[in-house]
mmCIF file of C-alpha atoms in Angstrom:
data_model
loop_
_atom_site.group_PDB
_atom_site.id
_atom_site.type_symbol
_atom_site.label_atom_id
_atom_site.label_comp_id
_atom_site.label_asym_id
_atom_site.label_seq_id
_atom_site.Cartn_x
_atom_site.Cartn_y
_atom_site.Cartn_z
ATOM 1 C CA MET A 1 -77.402 98.316 154.086
ATOM 2 C CA ASN A 2 -80.856 99.692 153.328
ATOM 3 C CA LEU A 3 -82.465 101.969 155.923
ATOM 4 C CA HIS A 4 -86.236 101.839 155.886
ATOM 5 C CA LEU A 5 -87.942 104.489 158.051
ATOM 6 C CA SER A 6 -91.654 104.733 158.535
ATOM 7 C CA LEU A 7 -93.090 108.265 158.653
ATOM 8 C CA ILE A 8 -95.912 107.875 161.208
ATOM 9 C CA PRO A 9 -93.688 106.412 164.015
ATOM 10 C CA ILE A 10 -91.092 109.127 163.460
ATOM 11 C CA LEU A 11 -93.859 111.808 163.747
ATOM 12 C CA ALA A 12 -95.201 110.070 166.855
ATOM 13 C CA ILE A 13 -91.794 110.050 168.547
ATOM 14 C CA ILE A 14 -91.231 113.771 167.773
ATOM 15 C CA ALA A 15 -94.770 114.597 169.032
ATOM 16 C CA GLY A 16 -94.109 112.635 172.207
ATOM 17 C CA ILE A 17 -90.868 114.472 172.873
ATOM 18 C CA LEU A 18 -92.520 117.874 172.228
ATOM 19 C CA ILE A 19 -95.361 116.982 174.653
ATOM 20 C CA LEU A 20 -92.787 116.062 177.381
ATOM 21 C CA VAL A 21 -90.848 119.280 176.792
ATOM 22 C CA VAL A 22 -93.926 121.644 176.375
ATOM 23 C CA PRO A 23 -96.965 119.998 178.037
ATOM 24 C CA LYS A 24 -99.112 123.019 177.450
ATOM 25 C CA ALA A 25 -98.716 122.595 173.660
ATOM 26 C CA PHE A 26 -100.360 119.151 173.747
ATOM 27 C CA HIS A 27 -103.536 120.164 171.878
ATOM 28 C CA TYR A 28 -101.529 121.862 169.130
ATOM 29 C CA ILE A 29 -99.197 118.897 168.693
ATOM 30 C CA VAL A 30 -102.112 116.420 168.454
ATOM 31 C CA ALA A 31 -103.995 118.691 166.020
ATOM 32 C CA PHE A 32 -100.902 119.138 163.862
ATOM 33 C CA PHE A 33 -100.247 115.340 163.860
ATOM 34 C CA LEU A 34 -103.864 114.574 162.885
ATOM 35 C CA ILE A 35 -103.870 117.185 160.117
ATOM 36 C CA ILE A 36 -100.644 115.855 158.632
ATOM 37 C CA TYR A 37 -101.940 112.286 158.924
ATOM 38 C CA GLY A 38 -105.175 113.182 157.153
ATOM 39 C CA LEU A 39 -103.450 115.100 154.406
ATOM 40 C CA LEU A 40 -101.058 112.270 153.719
ATOM 41 C CA ALA A 41 -103.937 109.772 153.600
ATOM 42 C CA ILE A 42 -105.971 112.015 151.216
ATOM 43 C CA LEU A 43 -102.935 112.504 148.936
ATOM 44 C CA GLY A 44 -102.478 108.781 148.645
ATOM 45 C CA PHE A 45 -99.265 108.147 150.588
ATOM 46 C CA ASN A 46 -100.444 104.757 151.669
ATOM 47 C CA HIS A 47 -97.021 103.160 152.322
ATOM 48 C CA TRP A 48 -95.911 105.796 154.831
ATOM 49 C CA ALA A 49 -92.222 105.089 154.105
ATOM 50 C CA LEU A 50 -89.167 107.228 153.525
ATOM 51 C CA HIS A 51 -86.632 105.593 151.327
#
């Protein structure tokens, strides 16, 4: 059985849980998510998959 996980949805779930647990950290979580997303896009990780 092959397990195919996509990186962006996993990061989104983690960010959502953190926002629920620590609502005051919302701006930091969104900023971190956008920075990671941008860096991955610049570095050429176009498939967003973990194998």
